XYZ file of C-alpha atoms in Angstrom:
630
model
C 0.000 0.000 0.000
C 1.294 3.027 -0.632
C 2.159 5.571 2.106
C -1.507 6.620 3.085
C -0.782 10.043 4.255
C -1.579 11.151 0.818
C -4.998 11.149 1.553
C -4.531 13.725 4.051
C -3.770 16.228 1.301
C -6.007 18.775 1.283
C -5.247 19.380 -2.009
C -9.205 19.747 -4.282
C -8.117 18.520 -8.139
C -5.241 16.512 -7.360
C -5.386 13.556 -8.932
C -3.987 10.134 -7.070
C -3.481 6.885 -7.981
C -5.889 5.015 -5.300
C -7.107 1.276 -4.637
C -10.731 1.260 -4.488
C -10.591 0.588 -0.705
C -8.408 3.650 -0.236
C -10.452 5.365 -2.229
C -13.420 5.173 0.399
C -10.867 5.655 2.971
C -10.475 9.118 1.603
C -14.065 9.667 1.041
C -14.299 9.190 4.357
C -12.094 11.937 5.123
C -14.400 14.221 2.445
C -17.247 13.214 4.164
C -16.487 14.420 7.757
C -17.278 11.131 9.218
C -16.043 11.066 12.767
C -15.948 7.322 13.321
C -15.195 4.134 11.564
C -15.713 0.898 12.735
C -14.839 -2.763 10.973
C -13.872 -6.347 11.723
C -11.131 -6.981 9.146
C -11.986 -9.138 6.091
C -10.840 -9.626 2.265
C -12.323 -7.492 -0.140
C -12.766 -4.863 2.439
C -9.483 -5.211 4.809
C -7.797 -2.167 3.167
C -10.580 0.356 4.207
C -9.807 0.107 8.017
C -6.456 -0.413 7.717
C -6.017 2.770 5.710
C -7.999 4.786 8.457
C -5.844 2.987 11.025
C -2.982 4.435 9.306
C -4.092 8.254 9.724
C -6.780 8.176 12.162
C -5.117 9.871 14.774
C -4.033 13.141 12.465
C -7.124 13.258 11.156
C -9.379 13.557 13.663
C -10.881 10.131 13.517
C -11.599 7.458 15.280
C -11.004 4.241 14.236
C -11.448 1.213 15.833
C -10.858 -3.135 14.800
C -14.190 -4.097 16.105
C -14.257 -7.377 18.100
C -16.735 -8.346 15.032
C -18.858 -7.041 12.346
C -22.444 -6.540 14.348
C -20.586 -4.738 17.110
C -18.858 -2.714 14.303
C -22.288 -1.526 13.063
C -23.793 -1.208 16.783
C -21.058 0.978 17.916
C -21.367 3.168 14.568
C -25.052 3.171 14.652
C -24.788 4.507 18.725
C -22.509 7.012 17.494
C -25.005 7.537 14.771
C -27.791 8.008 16.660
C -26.099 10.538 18.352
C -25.693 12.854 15.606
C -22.259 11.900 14.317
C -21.304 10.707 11.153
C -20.275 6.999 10.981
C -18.805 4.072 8.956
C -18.688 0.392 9.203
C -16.894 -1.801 6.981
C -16.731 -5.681 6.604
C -16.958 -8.234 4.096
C -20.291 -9.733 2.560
C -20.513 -12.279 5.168
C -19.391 -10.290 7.389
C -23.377 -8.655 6.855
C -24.561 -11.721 7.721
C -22.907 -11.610 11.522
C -24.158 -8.273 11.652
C -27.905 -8.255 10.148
C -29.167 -8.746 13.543
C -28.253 -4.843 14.372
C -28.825 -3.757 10.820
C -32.653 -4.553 10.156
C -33.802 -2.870 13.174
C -31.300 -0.298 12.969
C -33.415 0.399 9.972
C -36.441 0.912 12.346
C -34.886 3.046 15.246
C -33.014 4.945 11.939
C -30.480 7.169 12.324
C -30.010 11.115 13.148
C -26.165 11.531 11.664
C -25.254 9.821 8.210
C -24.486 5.974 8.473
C -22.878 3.922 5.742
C -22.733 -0.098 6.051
C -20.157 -0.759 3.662
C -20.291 -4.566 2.492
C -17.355 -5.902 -0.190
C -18.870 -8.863 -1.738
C -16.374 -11.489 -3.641
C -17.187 -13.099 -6.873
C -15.202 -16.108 -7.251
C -15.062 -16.695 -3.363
C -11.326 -15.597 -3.861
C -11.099 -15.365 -0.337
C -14.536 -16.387 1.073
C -16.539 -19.167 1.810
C -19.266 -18.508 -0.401
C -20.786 -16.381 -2.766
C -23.662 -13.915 -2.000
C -25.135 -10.806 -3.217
C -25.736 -8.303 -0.375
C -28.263 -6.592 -2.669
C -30.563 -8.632 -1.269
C -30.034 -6.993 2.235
C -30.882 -3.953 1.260
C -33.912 -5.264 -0.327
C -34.832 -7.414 2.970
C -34.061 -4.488 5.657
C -35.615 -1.759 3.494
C -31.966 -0.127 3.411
C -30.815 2.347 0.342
C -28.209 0.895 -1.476
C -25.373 2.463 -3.525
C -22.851 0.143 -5.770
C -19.915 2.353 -7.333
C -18.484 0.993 -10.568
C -14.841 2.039 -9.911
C -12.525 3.976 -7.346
C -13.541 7.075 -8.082
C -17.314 6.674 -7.709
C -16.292 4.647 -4.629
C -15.017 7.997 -2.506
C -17.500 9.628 -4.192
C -20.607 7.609 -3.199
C -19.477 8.105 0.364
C -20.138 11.431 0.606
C -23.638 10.986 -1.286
C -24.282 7.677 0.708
C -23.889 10.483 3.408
C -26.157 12.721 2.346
C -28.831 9.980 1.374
C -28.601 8.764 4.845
C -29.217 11.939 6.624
C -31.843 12.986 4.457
C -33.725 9.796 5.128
C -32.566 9.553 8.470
C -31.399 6.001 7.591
C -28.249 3.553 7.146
C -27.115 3.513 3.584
C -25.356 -0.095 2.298
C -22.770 0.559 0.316
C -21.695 -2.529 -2.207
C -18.373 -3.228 -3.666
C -17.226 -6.470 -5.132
C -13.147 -7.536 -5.373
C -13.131 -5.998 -8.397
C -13.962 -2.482 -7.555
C -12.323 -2.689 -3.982
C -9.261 -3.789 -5.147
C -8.567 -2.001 -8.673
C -6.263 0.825 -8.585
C -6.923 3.875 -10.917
C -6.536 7.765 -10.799
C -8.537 9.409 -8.553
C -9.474 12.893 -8.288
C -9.810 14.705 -4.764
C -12.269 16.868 -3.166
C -11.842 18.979 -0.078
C -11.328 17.566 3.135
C -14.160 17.963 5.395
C -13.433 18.347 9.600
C -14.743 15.041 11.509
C -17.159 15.857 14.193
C -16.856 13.225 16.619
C -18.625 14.446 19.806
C -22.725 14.212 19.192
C -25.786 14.591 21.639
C -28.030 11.694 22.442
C -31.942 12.704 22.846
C -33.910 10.273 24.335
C -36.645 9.166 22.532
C -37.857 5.432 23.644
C -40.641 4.934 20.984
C -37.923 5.799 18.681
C -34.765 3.885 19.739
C -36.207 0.924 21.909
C -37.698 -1.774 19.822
C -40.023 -3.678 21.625
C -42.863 -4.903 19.886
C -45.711 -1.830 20.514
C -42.211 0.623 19.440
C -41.742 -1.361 16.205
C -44.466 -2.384 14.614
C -45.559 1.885 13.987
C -41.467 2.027 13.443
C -41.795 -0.476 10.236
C -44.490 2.040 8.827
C -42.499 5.018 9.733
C -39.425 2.754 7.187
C -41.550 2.141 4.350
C -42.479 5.752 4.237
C -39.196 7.070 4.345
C -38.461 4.415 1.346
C -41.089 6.030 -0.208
C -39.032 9.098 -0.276
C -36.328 6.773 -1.138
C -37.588 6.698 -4.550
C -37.823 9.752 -5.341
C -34.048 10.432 -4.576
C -33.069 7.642 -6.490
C -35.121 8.992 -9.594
C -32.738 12.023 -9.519
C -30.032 10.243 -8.275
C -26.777 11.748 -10.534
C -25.488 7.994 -10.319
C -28.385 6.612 -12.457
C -27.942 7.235 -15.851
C -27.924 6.732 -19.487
C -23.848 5.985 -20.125
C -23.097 6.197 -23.224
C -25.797 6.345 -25.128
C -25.520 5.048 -28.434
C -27.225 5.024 -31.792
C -28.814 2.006 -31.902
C -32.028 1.466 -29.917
C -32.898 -1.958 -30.728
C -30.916 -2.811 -28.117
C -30.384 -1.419 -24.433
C -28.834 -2.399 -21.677
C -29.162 -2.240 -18.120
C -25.785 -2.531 -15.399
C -24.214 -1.566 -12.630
C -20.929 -2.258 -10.150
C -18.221 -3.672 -12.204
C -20.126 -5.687 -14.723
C -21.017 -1.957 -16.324
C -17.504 -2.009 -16.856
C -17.623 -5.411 -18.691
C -20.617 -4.140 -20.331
C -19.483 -1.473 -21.910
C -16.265 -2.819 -23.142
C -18.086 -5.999 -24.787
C -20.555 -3.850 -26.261
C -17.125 -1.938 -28.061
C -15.777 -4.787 -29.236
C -18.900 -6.010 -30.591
C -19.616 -2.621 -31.948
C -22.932 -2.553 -30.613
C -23.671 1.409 -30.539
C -26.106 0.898 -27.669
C -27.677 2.813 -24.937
C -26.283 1.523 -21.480
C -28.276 2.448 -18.331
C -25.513 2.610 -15.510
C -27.590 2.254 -12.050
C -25.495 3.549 -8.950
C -28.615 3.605 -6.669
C -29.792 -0.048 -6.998
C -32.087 0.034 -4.028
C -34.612 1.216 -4.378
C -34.375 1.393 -8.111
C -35.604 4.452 -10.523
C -38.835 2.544 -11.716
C -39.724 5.620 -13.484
C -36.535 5.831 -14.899
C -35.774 2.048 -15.872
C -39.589 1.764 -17.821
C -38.905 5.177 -19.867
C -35.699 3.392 -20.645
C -37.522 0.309 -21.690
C -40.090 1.958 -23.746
C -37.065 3.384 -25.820
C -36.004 -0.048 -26.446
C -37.548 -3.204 -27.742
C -34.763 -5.304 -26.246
C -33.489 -4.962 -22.600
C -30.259 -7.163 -21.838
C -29.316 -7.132 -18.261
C -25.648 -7.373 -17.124
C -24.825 -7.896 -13.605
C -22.689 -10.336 -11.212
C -24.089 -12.673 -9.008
C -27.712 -12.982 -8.158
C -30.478 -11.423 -10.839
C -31.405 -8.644 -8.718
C -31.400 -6.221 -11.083
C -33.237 -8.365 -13.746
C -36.089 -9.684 -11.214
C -36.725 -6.454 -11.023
C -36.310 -4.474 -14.480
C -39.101 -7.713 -15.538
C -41.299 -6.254 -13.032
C -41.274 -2.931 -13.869
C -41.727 -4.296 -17.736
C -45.107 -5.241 -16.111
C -46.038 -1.710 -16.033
C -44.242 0.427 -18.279
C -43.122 -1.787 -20.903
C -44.879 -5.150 -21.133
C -43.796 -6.030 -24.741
C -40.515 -5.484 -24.069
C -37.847 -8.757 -25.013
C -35.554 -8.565 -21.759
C -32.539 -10.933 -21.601
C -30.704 -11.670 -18.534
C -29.216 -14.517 -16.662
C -30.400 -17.013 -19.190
C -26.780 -15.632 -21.223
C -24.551 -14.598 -18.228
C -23.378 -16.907 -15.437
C -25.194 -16.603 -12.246
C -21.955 -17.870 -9.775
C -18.437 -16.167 -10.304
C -16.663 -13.212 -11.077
C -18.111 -12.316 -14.857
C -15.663 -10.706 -17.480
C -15.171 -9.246 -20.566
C -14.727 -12.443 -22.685
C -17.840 -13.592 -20.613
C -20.129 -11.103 -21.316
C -19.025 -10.771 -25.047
C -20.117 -14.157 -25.432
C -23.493 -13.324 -23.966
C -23.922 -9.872 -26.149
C -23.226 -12.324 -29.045
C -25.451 -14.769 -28.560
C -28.415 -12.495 -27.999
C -27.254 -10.380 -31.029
C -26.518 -12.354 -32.936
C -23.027 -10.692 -33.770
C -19.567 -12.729 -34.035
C -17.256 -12.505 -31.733
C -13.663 -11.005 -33.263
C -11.956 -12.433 -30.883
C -10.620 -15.762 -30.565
C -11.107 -17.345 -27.353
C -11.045 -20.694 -27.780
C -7.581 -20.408 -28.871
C -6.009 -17.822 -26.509
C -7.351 -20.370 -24.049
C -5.421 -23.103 -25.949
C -2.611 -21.209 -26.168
C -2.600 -20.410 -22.502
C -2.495 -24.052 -21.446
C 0.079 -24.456 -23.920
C 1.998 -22.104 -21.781
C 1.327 -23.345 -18.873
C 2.083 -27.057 -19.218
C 5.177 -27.683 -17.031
C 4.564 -24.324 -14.950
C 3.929 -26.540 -11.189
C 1.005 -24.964 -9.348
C 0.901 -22.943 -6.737
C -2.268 -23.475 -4.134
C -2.489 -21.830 -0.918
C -0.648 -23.153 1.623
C 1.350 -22.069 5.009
C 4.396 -20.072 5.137
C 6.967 -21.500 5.661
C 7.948 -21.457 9.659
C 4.055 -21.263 10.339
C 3.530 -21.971 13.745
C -0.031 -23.562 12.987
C 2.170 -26.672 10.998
C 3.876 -27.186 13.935
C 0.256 -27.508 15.805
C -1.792 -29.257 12.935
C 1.683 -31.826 13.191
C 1.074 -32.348 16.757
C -2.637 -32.632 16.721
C -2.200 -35.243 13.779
C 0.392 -37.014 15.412
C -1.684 -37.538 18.577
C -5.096 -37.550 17.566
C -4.182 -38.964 13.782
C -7.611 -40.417 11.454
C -9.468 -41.480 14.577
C -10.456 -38.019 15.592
C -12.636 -35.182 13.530
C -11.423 -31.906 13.208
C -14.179 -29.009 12.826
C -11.795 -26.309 11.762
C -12.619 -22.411 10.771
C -11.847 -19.032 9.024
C -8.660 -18.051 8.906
C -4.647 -19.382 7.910
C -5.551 -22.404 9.778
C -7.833 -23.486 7.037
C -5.046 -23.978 4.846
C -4.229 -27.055 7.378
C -6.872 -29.017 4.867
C -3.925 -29.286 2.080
C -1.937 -32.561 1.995
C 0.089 -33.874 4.119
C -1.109 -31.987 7.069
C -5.456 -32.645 5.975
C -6.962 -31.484 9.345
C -10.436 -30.078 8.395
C -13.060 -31.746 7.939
C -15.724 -29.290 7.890
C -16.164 -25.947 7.672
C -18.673 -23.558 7.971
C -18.409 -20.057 9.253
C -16.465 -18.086 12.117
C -16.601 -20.021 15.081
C -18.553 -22.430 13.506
C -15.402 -24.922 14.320
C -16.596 -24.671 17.984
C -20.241 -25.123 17.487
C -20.236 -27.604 14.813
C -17.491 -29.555 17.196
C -20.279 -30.474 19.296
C -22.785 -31.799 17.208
C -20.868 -34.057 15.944
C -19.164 -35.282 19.007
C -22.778 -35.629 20.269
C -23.648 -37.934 17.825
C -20.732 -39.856 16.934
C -18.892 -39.773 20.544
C -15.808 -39.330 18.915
C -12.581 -37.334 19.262
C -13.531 -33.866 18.046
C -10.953 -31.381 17.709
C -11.849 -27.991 17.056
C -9.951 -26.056 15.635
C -9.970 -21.836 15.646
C -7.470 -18.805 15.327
C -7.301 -16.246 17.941
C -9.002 -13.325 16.310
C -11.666 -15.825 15.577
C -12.117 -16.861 19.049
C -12.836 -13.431 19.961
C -14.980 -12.811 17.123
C -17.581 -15.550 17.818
C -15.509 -18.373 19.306
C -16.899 -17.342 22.757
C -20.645 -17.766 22.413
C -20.032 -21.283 21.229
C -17.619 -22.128 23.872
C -20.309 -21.004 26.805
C -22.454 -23.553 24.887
C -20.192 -26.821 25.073
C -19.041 -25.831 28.813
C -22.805 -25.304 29.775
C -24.412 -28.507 27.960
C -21.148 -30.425 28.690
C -19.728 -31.057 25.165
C -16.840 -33.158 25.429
C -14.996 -31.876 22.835
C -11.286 -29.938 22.719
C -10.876 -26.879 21.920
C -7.430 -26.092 20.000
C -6.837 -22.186 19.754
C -3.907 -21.577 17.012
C -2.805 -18.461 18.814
C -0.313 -16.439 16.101
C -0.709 -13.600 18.036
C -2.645 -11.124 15.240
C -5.155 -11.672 12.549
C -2.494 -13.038 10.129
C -4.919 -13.865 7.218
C -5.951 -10.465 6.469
C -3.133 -8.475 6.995
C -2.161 -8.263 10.789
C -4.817 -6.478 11.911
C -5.195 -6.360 15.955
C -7.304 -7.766 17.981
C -8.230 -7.725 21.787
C -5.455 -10.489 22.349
C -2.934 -8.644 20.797
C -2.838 -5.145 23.186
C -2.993 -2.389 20.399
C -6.182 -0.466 19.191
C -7.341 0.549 15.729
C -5.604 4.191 17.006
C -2.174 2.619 17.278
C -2.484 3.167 20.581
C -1.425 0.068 23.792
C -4.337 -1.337 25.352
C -4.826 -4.218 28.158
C -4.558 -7.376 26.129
C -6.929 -9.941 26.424
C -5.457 -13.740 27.224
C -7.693 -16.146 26.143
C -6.980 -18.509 28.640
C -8.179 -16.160 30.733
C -11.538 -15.932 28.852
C -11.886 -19.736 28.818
C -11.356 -20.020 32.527
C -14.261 -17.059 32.810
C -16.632 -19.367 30.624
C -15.873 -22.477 32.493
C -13.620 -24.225 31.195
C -11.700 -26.127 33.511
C -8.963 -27.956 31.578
C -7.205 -25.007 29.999
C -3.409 -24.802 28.941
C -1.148 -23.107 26.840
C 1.816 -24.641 24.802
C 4.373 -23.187 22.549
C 3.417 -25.849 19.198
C 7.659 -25.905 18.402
C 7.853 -27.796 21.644
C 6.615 -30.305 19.809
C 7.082 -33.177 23.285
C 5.263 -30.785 25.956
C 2.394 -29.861 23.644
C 1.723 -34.057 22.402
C 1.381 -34.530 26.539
C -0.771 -31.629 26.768
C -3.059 -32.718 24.312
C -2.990 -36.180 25.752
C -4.623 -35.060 28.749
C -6.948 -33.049 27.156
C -8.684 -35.810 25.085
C -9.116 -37.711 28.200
C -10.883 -35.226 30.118
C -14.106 -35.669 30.491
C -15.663 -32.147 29.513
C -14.368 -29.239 27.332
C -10.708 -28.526 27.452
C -9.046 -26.170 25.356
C -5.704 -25.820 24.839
C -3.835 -22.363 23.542
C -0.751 -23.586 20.739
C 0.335 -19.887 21.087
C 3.545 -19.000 19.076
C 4.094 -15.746 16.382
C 2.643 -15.704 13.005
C 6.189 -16.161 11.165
C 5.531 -13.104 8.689
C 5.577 -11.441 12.161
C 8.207 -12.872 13.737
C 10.833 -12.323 10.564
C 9.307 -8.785 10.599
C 10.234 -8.019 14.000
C 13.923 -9.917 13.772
C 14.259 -7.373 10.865
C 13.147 -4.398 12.973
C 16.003 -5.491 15.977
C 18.378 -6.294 13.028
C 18.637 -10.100 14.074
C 19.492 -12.823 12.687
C 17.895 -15.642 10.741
C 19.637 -19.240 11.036
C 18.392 -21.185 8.177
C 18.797 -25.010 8.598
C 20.052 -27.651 5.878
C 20.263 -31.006 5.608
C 23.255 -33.099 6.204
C 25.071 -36.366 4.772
C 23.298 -38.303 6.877
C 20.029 -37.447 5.003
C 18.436 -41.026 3.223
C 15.994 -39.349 1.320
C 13.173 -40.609 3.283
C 10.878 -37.887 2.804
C 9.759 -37.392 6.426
C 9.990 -34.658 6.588
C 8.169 -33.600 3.307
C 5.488 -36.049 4.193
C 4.621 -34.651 7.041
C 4.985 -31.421 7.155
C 4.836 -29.967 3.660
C 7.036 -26.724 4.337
C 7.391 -24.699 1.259
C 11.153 -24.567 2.215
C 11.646 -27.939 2.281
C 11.949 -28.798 -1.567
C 13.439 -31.387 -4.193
C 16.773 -30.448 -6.125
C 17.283 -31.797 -10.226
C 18.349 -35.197 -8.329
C 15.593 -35.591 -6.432
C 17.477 -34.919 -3.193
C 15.586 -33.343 -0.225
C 17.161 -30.267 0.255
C 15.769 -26.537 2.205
C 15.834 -23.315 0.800
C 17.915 -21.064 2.757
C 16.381 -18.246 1.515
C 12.989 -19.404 2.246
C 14.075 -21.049 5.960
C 12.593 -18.701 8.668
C 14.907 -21.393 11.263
C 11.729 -22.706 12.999
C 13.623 -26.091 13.318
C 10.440 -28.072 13.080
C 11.675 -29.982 10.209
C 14.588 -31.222 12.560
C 12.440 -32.321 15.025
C 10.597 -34.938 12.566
C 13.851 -36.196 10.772
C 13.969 -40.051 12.421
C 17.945 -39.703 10.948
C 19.017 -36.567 12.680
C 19.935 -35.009 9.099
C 18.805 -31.538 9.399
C 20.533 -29.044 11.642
C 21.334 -25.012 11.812
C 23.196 -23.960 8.714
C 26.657 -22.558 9.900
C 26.360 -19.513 7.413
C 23.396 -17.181 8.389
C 21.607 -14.341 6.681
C 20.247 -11.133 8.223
C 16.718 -10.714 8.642
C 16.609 -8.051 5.477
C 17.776 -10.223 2.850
């Protein structure tokens, strides 16, 4: 990332080079928004982390929320209290925090409040694909989707002004595409944060109980009323380009627009393209005038066929003749792109395609016979091998392993295979107990730190209360690895940069019960096997803390001190038995021309793991050593 401070330029015009995610950062900053709250998640990481950066000189506050519904509560108090606020997260990070968000959309809110929710076509980095569209469309919520970076800082400052003017939360959708695509962006003035606010009672208002609510759900669906009309005038929905040819239109928004209009280009299909940046609710008015215009509607968009559901409805009224094509021609799961939506413009238009797929695809696998892949796996000195190797070589086939989100999961790729199912965070904990329940098995659940914070907890109070035997292994690394080292309350550093009280999770296990609780260091590889021992015999929940530094980390800080790395080889006494390959699968550890096992210094983080498996004694310390910066 480059250095963020550049968004503190108060410098209207300039134009900056910005990922999407920064991009909102500094629409944040244009926006006067005093506080920003998020739980740290891929497509979305970036927007905290930026804030983190420059919180303190610019007058916000920032904070790493335990999780994503105590993100939105704490920016919907500050909310309701007249101040501007943010909360960021990943799409299923909405789903944690929907509880707050649909009666947040009852109470409402007095200063501006924008939800913003990355969602990731592909599942790049998630564990499923879903459109959060659809929440705004369940809670009743405005919804904005910018197409690029700089309609992303833009639309902050309108989702802004939408939400005050409704006096509600505004979701804000990006996908990967938009949140992580860099492009030249052009400023606006900084506005000053306000972060001190006034709260004014008002208990049929703010407290939902059932005689508050159900005149609080009318009170919603009028101020969506008013919804529409902004979104009718919205400067976000609009005809982009508009073309010659009105056989044809279409009807986009987010980043298949983008896809759109390039396909249309290449097809040469001079076309009118309705770009929607308001996509809840949606410019009826607008869409069937833009129908009646156009015998044939084709509808581009990723994921679910929100916007094509919809456009057929309003066809109902406006334009009931009208041909509309849709999901029939684009995929409904995945990340679209150009070549993809070319192929559906074709097919509906009957135009060839100039381009020939088929064979830069055949030429690609061409090139890329020989090239070895490259799946996810852990670094190399990861502490979590060192734990998934002693929890396999206690526990080995005879137990089941619910595992979770985060590094850990990786512990599913041969040799290590510990995971057997997987569901959401802390879902390793819950799921643990079902199935010890019913099978009476070894269950071994396994979950990362942050994640145990996030909603490992809950789940835990559940086994110790209903007495779940089951173990709970916590792969401590110390940060939120996965996502980019974000804190969290274990770690004893705030959102502001600032030292806090960490939080030891042993501690919070003792607190909810637990009374088998230990923590081992997973490179003392004898200690932790006994530990673990014990812990499947107890009768009730245990849990046991593997607690050593995520190695990113720990090479991080030996370069900060100017330490040291001691890389280990192997030595003549090596047989070429593979151990330690077989059970570790290091991406150090590697195969020279001649098939011999050898390690890659450069690669070696000195974790000495690999030494500790060899039955022949053939790996030791290197005698030449490298500093931590090379």
């Amino acid at each position: 990332m480059p250095d963020p401070h550049v968004l503190l330029k108060d410098e209207p015009g300039k134009r900056v080079l910005l990922l999407g995610n920064e991009a909102i950062a500094r629409g944040i900053l244009e926006s006067g928004i005093g506080i920003v709250t998020t739980y740290p998640g891929t497509p979305a990481s970036e927007i905290g982390d930026t804030v983190s950066a420059i919180a303190n000189e610019a007058g916000v506050y920032m904070e790493y929320s335990v999780n994503e519904i105590v993100a939105v509560e704490v920016a919907g108090g500050a909310a309701n209290c007249g101040v501007r606020a943010l909360a960021a997260m990943k799409h299923v990070g909405l789903n944690v925090a929907a509880d707050a968000l649909m009666t947040l959309a009852y109470t409402g809110v007095r200063g501006g409040l924008v939800i913003v929710a990355a969602d990731d076509p592909e599942c790049y980095s998630s564990q499923n694909e879903q459109d959060s569209r659809l929440y705004a469309l369940l809670s009743n919520l405005p919804c904005l989707e910018p197409s690029n970076p700089q309609e992303a800082k833009d639309m902050v400052a309108y989702a802004i002004e939408v939400s005050e003017k409704l006096e509600l939360p505004v979701i804000m959708r990006t996908t990967t595409r938009v949140s992580h695509t860099r492009a030249p962006v052009t400023l606006g003035k900084l506005a000053k944060p306000r972060l001190k606010g006034e709260f004014a009672r008002d208990v049929r208002r703010l407290v939902m109980v059932p005689a508050n609510a159900r005149p609080r759900h009318d009170v919603l669906l009028q101020r969506m009323e008013k919804a529409k009309e902004i979104t009718e005038i919205s400067p976000y929905n609009m005809i982009n380009p508009e073309g010659k040819d009105k056989e044809y239109g279409i009807i986009s928004s987010s980043s298949a627009y983008n896809y759109a209009v390039e396909a249309a280009g290449i097809l040469s299909l001079d076309v009118d393209v309705l770009k929607l940046g308001m996509t809840h609710p949606l410019p009826e008015k607008m869409i069937g005038k833009f129908m009646r215009k156009h015998g044939k509607i084709i509808v581009i968009e990723e994921l679910e066929p929100y916007l094509e559901l919809h456009v057929k409805a309003i066809a109902k009224d406006y334009a009931p003749s009208t041909e509309i094509f849709g999901k029939q021609y684009f995929p409904r799961s995945g990340e679209l792109s150009t070549s993809q939506v070319l192929k559906g413009l074709a097919a509906i238009t009957g135009r060839k395609i100039p381009i020939d797929f088929e064979g830069l695809v055949k030429r690609y696998i061409e090139a890329s016979e020989g090239i070895p892949s490259r799946p996810p796996i852990l670094c190399a000195g990861c502490p979590h091998r060192a734990s998934f190797y002693v929890i396999k070589k206690v526990a080995g086939e005879k137990a089941i392993y619910p595992t979770d989100i985060g590094c850990y999961a990786l512990g599913i790729a041969p040799p290590i295979k510990v995971g057997d199912i997987l569901v959401c965070m802390g879902a390793g904990i819950g799921t643990a107990q079902g199935i010890n329940k019913t099978t009476g098995m070894d269950t071994i659940a396994i979950i990362g730190d942050s994640t145990f914070f996030h909603a490992g907890v809950p789940r835990l109070l559940n086994a110790v209360y209903n007495k779940h035997k089951i173990v709970v292994a916590v792969l401590d690394n110390l940060t939120t690895a996965m996502t980019g080292h974000q804190p969290h309350p274990g770690t004893g550093l705030t959102g502001m940069q600032t030292p806090t009280e960490p939080i030891a999770i042993e501690k919070v296990a003792e607190g909810c019960g637990v009374k088998f609780v230990r923590v081992v260091d997973p490179f003392n590889v004898e200690e932790a096997e006994k530990v673990l021992k014990e812990a499947l015999k107890f009768p009730e929940v245990s849990l046991i803390v593997f607690r050593a530094p995520c190695a990113l980390m720990l090479v991080r800080e030996k370069r900060r001190k100017g330490l040291e790395i001691v890389p280990f080889k192997t030595n003549e006494k090596c047989t070429n038995c593979m151990a330690c390959i077989k059970l570790l699968g290091c991406p150090a550890i590697v195969l020279k021309e001649d098939k011999a096992v050898a390690i890659n210094e450069n690669l070696c983080v000195g974790c000495g793991l690999c030494a500790h498996v060899c039955p022949y004694k053939a790996i030791e310390p290197a005698k030449q050593v490298r500093m931590a910066f090379e």
